[in-house]
Short mmCIF file of C-alpha atoms and ligand atoms in Angstrom, two decimals:
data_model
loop_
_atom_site.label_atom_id
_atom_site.label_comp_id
_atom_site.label_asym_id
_atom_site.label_seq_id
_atom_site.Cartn_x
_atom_site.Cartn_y
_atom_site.Cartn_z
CA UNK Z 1 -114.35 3.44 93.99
CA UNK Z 2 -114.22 6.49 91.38
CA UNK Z 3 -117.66 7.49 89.66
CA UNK Z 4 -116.47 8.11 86.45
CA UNK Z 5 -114.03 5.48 84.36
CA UNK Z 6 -109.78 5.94 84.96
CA UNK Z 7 -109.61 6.79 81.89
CA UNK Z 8 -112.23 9.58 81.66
CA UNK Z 9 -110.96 10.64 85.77
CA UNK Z 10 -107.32 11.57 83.97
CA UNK Z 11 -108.59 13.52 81.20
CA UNK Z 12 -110.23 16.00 83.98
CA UNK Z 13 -107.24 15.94 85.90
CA UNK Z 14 -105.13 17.07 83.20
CA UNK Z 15 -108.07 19.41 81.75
CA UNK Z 16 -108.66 20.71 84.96
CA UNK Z 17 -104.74 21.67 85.34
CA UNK Z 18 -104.35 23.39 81.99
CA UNK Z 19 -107.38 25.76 83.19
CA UNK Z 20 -106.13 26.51 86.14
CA UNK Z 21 -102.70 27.34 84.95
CA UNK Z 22 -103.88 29.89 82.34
CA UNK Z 23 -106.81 31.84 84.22
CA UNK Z 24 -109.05 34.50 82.81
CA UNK Z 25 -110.66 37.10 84.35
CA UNK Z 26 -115.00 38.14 83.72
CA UNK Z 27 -115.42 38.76 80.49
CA UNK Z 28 -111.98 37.64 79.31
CA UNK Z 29 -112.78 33.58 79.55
CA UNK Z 30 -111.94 33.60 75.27
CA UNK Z 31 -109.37 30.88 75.64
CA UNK Z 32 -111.21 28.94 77.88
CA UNK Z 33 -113.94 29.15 75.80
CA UNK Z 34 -112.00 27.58 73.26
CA UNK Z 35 -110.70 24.42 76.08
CA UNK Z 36 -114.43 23.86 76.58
CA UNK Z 37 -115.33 24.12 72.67
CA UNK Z 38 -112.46 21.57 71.55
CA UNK Z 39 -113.59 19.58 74.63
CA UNK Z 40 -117.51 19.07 73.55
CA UNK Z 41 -115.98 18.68 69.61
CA UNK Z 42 -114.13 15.73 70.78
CA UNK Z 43 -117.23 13.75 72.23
CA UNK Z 44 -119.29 15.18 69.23
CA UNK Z 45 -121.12 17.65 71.24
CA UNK Z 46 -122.34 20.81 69.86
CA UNK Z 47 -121.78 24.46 71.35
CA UNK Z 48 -122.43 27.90 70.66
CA UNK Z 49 -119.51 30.01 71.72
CA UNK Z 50 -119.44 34.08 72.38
CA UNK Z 51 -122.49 33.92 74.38
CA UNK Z 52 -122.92 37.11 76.02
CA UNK Z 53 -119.27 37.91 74.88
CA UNK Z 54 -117.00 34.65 76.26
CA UNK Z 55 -120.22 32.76 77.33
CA UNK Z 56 -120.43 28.62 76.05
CA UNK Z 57 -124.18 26.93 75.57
CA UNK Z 58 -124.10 22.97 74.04
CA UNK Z 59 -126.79 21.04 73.54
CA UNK Z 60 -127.12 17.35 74.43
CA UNK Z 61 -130.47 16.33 72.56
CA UNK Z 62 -133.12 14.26 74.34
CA UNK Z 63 -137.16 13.26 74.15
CA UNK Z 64 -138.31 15.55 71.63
CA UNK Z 65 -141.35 17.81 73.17
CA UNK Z 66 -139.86 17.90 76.91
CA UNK Z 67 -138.65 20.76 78.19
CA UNK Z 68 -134.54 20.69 78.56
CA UNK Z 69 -133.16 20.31 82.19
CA UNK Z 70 -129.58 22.79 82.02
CA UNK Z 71 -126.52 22.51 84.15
CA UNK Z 72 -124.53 25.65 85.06
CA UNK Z 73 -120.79 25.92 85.70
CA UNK Z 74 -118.94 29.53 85.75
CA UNK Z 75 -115.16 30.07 84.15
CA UNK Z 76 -113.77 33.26 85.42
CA UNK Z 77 -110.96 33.60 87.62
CA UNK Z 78 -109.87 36.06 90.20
CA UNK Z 79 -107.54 38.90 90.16
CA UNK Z 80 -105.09 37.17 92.78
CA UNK Z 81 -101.32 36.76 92.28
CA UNK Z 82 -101.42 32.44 93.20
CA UNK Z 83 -98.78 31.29 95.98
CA UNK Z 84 -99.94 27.84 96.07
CA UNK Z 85 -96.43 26.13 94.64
CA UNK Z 86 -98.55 23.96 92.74
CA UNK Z 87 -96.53 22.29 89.50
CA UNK Z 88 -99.59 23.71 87.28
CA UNK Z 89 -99.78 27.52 89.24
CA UNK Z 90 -101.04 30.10 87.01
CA UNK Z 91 -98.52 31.30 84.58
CA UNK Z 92 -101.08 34.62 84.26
CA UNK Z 93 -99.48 37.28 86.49
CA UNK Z 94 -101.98 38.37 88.88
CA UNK Z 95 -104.65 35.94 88.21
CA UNK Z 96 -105.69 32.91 89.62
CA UNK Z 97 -108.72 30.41 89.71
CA UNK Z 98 -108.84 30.70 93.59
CA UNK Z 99 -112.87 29.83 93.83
CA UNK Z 100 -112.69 26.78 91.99
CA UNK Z 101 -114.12 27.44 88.82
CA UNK Z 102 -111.82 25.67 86.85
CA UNK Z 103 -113.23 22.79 88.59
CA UNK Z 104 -116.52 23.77 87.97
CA UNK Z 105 -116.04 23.62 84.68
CA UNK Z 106 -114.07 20.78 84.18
CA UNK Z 107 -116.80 18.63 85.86
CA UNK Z 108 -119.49 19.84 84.18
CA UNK Z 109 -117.46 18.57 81.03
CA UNK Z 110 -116.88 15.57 82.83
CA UNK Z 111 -120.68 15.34 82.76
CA UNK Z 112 -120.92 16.03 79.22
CA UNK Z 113 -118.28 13.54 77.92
CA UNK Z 114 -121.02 10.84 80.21
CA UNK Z 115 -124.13 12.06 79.31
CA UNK Z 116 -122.68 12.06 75.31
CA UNK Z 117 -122.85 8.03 75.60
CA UNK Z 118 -126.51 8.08 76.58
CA UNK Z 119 -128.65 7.01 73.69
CA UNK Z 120 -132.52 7.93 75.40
CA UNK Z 121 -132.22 10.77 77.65
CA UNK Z 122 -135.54 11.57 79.23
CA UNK Z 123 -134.98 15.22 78.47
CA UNK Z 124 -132.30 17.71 76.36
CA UNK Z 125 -129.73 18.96 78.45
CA UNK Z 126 -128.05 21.75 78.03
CA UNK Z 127 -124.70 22.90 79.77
CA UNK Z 128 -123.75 26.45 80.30
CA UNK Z 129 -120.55 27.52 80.82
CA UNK Z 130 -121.12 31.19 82.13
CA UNK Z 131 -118.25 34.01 82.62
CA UNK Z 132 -118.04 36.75 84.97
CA UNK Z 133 -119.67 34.47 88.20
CA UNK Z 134 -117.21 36.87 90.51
CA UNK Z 135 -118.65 40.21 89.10
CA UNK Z 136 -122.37 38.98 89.82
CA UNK Z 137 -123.12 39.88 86.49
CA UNK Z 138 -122.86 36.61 83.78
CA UNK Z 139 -126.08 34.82 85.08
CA UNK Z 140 -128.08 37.88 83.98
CA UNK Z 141 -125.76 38.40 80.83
CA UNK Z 142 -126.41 34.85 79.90
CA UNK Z 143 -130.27 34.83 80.65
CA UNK Z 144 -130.45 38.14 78.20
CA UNK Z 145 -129.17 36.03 75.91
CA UNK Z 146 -132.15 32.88 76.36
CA UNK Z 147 -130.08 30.36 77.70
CA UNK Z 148 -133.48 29.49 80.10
CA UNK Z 149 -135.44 29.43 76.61
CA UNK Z 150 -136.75 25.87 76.79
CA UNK Z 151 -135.57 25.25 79.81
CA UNK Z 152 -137.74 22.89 82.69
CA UNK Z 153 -135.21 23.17 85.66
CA UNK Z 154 -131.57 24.31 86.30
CA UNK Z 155 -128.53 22.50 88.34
CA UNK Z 156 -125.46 23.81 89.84
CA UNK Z 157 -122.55 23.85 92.27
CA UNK Z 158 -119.71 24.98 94.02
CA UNK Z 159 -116.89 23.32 95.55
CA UNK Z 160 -116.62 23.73 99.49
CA UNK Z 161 -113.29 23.31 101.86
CA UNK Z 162 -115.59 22.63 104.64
CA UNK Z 163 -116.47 18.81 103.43
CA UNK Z 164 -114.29 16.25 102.58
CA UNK Z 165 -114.01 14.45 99.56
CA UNK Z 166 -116.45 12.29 98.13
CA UNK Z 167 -119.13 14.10 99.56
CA UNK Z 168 -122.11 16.34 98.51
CA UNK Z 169 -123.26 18.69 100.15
CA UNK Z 170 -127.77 19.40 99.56
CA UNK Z 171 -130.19 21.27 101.34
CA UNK Z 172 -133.08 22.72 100.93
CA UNK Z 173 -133.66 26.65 101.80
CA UNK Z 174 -131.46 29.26 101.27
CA UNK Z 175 -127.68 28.36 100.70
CA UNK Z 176 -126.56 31.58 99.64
CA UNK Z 177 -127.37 35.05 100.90
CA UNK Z 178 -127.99 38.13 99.03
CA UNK Z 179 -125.48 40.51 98.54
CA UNK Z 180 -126.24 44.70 97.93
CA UNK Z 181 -123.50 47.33 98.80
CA UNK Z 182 -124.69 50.96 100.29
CA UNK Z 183 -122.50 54.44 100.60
CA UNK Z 184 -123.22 57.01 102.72
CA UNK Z 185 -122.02 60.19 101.52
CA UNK Z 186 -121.64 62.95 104.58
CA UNK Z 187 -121.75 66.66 104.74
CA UNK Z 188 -120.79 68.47 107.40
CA UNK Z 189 -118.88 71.73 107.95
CA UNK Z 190 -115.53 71.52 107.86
CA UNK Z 191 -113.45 73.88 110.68
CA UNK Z 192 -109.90 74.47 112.41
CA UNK Z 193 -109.02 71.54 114.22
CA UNK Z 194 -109.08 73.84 117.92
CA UNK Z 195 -112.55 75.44 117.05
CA UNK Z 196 -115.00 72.52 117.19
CA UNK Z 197 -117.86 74.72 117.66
CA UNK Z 198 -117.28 75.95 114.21
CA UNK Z 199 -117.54 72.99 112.79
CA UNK Z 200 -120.21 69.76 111.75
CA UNK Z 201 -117.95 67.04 112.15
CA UNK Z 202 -118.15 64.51 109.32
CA UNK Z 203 -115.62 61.76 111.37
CA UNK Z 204 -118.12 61.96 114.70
CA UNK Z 205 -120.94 61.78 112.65
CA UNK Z 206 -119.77 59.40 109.75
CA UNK Z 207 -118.52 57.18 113.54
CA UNK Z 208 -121.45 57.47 115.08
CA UNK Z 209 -123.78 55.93 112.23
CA UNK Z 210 -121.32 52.99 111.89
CA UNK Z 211 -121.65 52.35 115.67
CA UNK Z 212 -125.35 52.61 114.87
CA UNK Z 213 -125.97 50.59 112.32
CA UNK Z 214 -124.36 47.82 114.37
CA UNK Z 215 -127.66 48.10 115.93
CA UNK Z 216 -129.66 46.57 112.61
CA UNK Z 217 -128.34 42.70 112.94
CA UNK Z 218 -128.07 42.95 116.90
CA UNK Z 219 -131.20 44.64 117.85
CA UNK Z 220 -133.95 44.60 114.65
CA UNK Z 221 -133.69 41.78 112.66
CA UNK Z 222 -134.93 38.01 114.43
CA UNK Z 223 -131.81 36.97 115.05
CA UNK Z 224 -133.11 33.66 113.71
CA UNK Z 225 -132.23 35.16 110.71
CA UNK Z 226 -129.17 35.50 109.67
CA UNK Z 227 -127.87 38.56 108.10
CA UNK Z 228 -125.06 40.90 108.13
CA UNK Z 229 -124.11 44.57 107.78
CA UNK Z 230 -120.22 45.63 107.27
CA UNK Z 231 -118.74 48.99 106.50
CA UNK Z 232 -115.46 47.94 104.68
CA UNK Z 233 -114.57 51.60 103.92
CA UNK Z 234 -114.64 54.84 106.15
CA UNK Z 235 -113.02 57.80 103.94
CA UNK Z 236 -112.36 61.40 105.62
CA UNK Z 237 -110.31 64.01 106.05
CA UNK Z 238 -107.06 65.49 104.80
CA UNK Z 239 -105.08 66.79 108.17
CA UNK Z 240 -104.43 65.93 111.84
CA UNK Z 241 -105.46 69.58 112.77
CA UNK Z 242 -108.38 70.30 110.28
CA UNK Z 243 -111.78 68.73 110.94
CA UNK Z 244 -113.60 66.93 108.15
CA UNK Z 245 -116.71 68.60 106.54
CA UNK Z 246 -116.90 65.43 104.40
CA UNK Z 247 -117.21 61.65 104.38
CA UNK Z 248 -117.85 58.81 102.77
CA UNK Z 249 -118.49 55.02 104.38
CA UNK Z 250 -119.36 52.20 102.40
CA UNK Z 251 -120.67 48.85 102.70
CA UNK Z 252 -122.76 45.63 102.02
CA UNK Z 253 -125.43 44.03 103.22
CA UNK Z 254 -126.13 40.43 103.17
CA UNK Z 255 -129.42 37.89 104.06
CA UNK Z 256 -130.35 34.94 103.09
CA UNK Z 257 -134.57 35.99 102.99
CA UNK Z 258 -136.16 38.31 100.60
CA UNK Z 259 -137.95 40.50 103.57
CA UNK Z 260 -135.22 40.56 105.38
CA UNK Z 261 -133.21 42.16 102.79
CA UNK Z 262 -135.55 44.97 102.73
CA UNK Z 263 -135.81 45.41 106.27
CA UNK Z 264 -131.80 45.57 106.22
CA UNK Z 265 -132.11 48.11 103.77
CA UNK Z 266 -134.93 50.35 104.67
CA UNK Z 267 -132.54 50.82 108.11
CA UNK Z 268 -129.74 51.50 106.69
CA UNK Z 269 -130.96 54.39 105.64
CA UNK Z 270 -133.24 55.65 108.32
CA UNK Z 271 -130.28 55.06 110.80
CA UNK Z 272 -128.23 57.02 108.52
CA UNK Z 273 -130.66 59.94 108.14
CA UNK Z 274 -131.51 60.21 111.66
CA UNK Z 275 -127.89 60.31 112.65
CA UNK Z 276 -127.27 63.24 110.03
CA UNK Z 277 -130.40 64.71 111.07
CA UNK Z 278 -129.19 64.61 115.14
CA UNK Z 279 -126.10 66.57 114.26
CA UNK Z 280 -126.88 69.01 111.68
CA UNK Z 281 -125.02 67.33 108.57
CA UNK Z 282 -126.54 66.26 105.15
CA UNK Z 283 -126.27 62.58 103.26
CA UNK Z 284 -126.87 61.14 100.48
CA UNK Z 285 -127.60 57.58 100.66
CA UNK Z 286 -127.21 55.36 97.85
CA UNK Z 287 -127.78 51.42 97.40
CA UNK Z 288 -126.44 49.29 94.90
CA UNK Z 289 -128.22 46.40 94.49
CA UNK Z 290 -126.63 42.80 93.61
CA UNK Z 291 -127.37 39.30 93.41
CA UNK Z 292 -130.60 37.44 95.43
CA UNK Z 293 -130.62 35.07 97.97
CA UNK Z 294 -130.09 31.81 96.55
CA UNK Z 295 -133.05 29.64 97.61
CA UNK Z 296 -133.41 25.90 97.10
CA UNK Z 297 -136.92 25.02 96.96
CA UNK Z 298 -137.98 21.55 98.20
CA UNK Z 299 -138.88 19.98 94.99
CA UNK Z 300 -135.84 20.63 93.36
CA UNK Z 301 -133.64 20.00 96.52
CA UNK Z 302 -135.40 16.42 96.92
CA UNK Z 303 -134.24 15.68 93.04
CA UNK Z 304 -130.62 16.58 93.94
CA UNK Z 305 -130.59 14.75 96.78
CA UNK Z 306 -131.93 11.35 94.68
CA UNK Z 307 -128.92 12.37 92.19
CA UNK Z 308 -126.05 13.11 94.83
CA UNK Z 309 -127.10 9.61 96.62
CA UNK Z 310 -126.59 8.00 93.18
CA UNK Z 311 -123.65 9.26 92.40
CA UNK Z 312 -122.07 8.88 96.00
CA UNK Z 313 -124.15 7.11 97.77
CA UNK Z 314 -126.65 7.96 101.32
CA UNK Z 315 -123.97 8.09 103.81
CA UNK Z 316 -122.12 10.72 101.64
CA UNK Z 317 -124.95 12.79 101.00
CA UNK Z 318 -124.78 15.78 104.01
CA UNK Z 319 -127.06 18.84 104.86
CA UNK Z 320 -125.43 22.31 104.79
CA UNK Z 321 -123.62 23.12 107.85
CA UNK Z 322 -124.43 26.60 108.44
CA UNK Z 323 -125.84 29.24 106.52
CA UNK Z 324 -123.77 30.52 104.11
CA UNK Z 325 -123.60 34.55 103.69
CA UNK Z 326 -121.77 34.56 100.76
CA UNK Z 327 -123.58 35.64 97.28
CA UNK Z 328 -123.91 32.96 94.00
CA UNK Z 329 -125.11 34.65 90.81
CA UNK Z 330 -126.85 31.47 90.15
CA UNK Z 331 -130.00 33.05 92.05
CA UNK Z 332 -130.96 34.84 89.31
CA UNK Z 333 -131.63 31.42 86.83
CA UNK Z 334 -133.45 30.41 89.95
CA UNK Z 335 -135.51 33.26 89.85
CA UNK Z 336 -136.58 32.37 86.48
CA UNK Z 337 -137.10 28.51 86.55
CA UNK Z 338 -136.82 26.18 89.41
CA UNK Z 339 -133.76 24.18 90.45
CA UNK Z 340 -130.79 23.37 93.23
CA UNK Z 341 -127.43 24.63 94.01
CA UNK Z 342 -125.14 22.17 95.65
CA UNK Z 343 -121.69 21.89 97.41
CA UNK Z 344 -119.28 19.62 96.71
CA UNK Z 345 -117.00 18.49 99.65
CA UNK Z 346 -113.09 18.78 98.44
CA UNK Z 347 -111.10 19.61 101.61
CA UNK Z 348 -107.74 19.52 100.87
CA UNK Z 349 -105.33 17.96 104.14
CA UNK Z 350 -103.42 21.08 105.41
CA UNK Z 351 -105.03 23.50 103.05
CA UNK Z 352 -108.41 24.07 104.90
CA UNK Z 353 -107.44 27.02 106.30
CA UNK Z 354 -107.05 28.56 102.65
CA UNK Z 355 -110.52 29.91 102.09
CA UNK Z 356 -112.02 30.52 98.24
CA UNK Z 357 -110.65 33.45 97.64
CA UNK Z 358 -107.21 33.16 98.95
CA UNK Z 359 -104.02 33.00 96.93
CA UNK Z 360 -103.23 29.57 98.15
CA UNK Z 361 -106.85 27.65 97.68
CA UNK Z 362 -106.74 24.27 96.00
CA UNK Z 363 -109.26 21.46 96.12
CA UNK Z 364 -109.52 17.92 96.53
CA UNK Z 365 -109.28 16.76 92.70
CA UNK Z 366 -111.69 13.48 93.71
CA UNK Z 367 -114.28 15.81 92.99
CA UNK Z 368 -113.94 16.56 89.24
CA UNK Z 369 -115.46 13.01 89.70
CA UNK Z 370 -118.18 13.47 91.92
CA UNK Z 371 -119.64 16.25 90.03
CA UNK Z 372 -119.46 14.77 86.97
CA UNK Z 373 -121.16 11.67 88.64
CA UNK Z 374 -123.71 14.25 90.00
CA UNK Z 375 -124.22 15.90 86.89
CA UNK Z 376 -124.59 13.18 84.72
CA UNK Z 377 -127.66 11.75 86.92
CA UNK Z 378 -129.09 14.74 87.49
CA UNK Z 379 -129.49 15.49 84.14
CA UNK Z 380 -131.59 11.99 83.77
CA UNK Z 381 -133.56 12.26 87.17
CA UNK Z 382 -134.62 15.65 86.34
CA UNK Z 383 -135.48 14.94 82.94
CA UNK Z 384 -137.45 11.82 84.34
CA UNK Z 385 -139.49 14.13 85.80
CA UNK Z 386 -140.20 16.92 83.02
CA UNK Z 387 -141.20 13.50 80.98
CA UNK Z 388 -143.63 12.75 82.89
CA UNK Z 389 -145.19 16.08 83.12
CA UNK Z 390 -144.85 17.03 79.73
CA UNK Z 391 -146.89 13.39 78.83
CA UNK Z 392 -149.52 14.55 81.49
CA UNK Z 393 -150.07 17.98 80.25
NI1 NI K 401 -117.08 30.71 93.18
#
């Protein structure tokens, strides 16, 4: 059985498709600002567009004096050229909606278009519909803006390959890890290629420190923990008989707990100075910092659960599989106001070994359903419970 009427379930099908076959990039989400606009219009929903730039904000009103309970989806695509073959493939050169967002969006529409047909809602809602998810940098764009103003507790998802269908995914705890790049600039002497002793070699050093800093995950951090430290880049050199006086590595560190994050960090750099200091060369050591770990705390978790076994019932309802290292800009509301991110199953048969982020990722439409099923009674349990403490304050 569907959760949301045929009628309704064919709309986000065909909503769904037309986002996905013209995909924007962050920041350029100004014609699907305008799908999501027309969208609200038609159910008589209200919305505030060019939030933040190409951000969308509606209001669904509720009990007057409780705080609102807001639902998050994100809109931007990815700069991918699509080889899925689908009939409704992006017709963008070079972009593509391979992380799902247009499904995000579509079933947080899905919710509105239900939650428009509710005369007493416990609470306002209010649905965001926030760009630039993939550059890390809409959540905070959109919370400059007061989108949390208001605001009691926040909701959001993401669709995952690793369930099927007709399943959500809730847990309490962290679901998403923190993500923070590093580069390590080295200085060395540079030398002729059959006079080593002439030289500081930036290659052995910049080699050594990556062999090193292997070290931080296997050897320092509880490996109850998890966490991770790549270099994805390792620049040097300009000749097969000239050795390097410079290099450059960079990479990014991810964990899924606060202190942790800091430990990872704080080595980083000590390995890297130490190795510098054991061979004679200089660094500079710089950290980018990006999005927080995305925590679910219990009281919010438990309300999603109650919500996810409504809308799909117990035996659908699944705890997170393993920890997931990936980053979700959605940490940042979270640091604000309290709330849960969930996963919504939407393996595709023969697809799941096309990751999020490959030019060939689809997902299981079925859940354009269950999130807006989710949605819709998340919005009242949530609100249930701001009621209640808004009439015992
Ligand atoms: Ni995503």
């Amino acid at each position: 059985m569907r959760q949301v009427p045929q009628d309704l379930y064919d709309r986000l099908v065909a909503l769904r498709r037309e986002l996905h076959r013209y995909p924007e990039l962050s920041w350029q989400e100004t014609r699907t600002a305008g799908v999501i606009r027309l969208f609200l219009q038609s159910f008589g929903i209200q919305c505030r567009t060019n939030v933040a730039g190409t951000g969308v904000v509606a209001e669904i009103s509720g009990k007057t004096g409780v705080p609102c309970v807001v639902l998050r989806a994100d809109t931007d695509a990815l700069p991918i050229q699509e080889e899925t073959g689908l009939e409704f493939a992006s017709v963008h050169n070079g972009v593509m909606h391979a992380c799902g967002h247009d499904g995000h969006t579509t079933m947080l529409l899905g919710a509105a278009a239900l939650l428009s047909q509710e005369k007493d809602l416990p609470a306002p809602v209010r649905l965001i519909f926030q760009p630039a998810e993939e550059k890390g940098t809409g959540a905070i764009a959109m919370i400059k803006e007061g989108v949390l103003e208001g605001a009691g507790l926040i909701f959001g998802g993401h669709l995952d390959r690793h369930y099927r269908p007709g399943t959500i995914v809730v847990s309490e705890g962290p679901v998403n890890a923190s993500s923070d790049n590093f580069s390590i600039e080295i200085i060395g002497q540079g030398a002729h290629g059959a006079r080593p002793h002439e030289s500081i070699d930036a290659v052995v050093v910049g080699s050594l420190m990556i062999m090193a800093l292997q070290t931080i995950v296997s050897r320092e951090i509880d490996p109850a923990r998890p966490s991770v430290v790549s270099v994805g880049q390792f620049h040097a050199g300009t000749a097969p008989n000239v050795i390097a006086g410079q290099a450059k590595l960079e990479g990014t560190v991810r964990a899924q707990d606060p202190a942790v994050r800091r430990q990872l960090l704080n080595s980083v750099r000590r390995i890297a100075e130490s190795i510098a200091q054991l061979h004679g060369a200089k660094i500079h050591v710089a950290v980018t910092e990006g999005t927080p770990p995305l925590i679910n705390q219990p009281e919010s978790a438990n309300m999603a659960r109650r919500a996810a076994i409504e809308a799909v019932g117990e035996a659908n309802v699944l705890p997170l599989k393993t920890a997931n290292m990936g980053a979700e800009d959605f940490s940042y509301y979270l640091e604000q106001i309290p709330g849960a991110y969930v996963r919504f199953g939407s393996q595709v048969p023969g697809r799941e070994g096309y990751p999020a982020h490959s030019s060939k990722f689809d997902f299981d439409e079925e859940a354009l359903a269950v999130g807006a099923a989710y949605y819709h009674a998340i919005a009242k349990i949530a609100g249930q419970q701001l009621e209640k403490k808004a009439i015992s304050v």
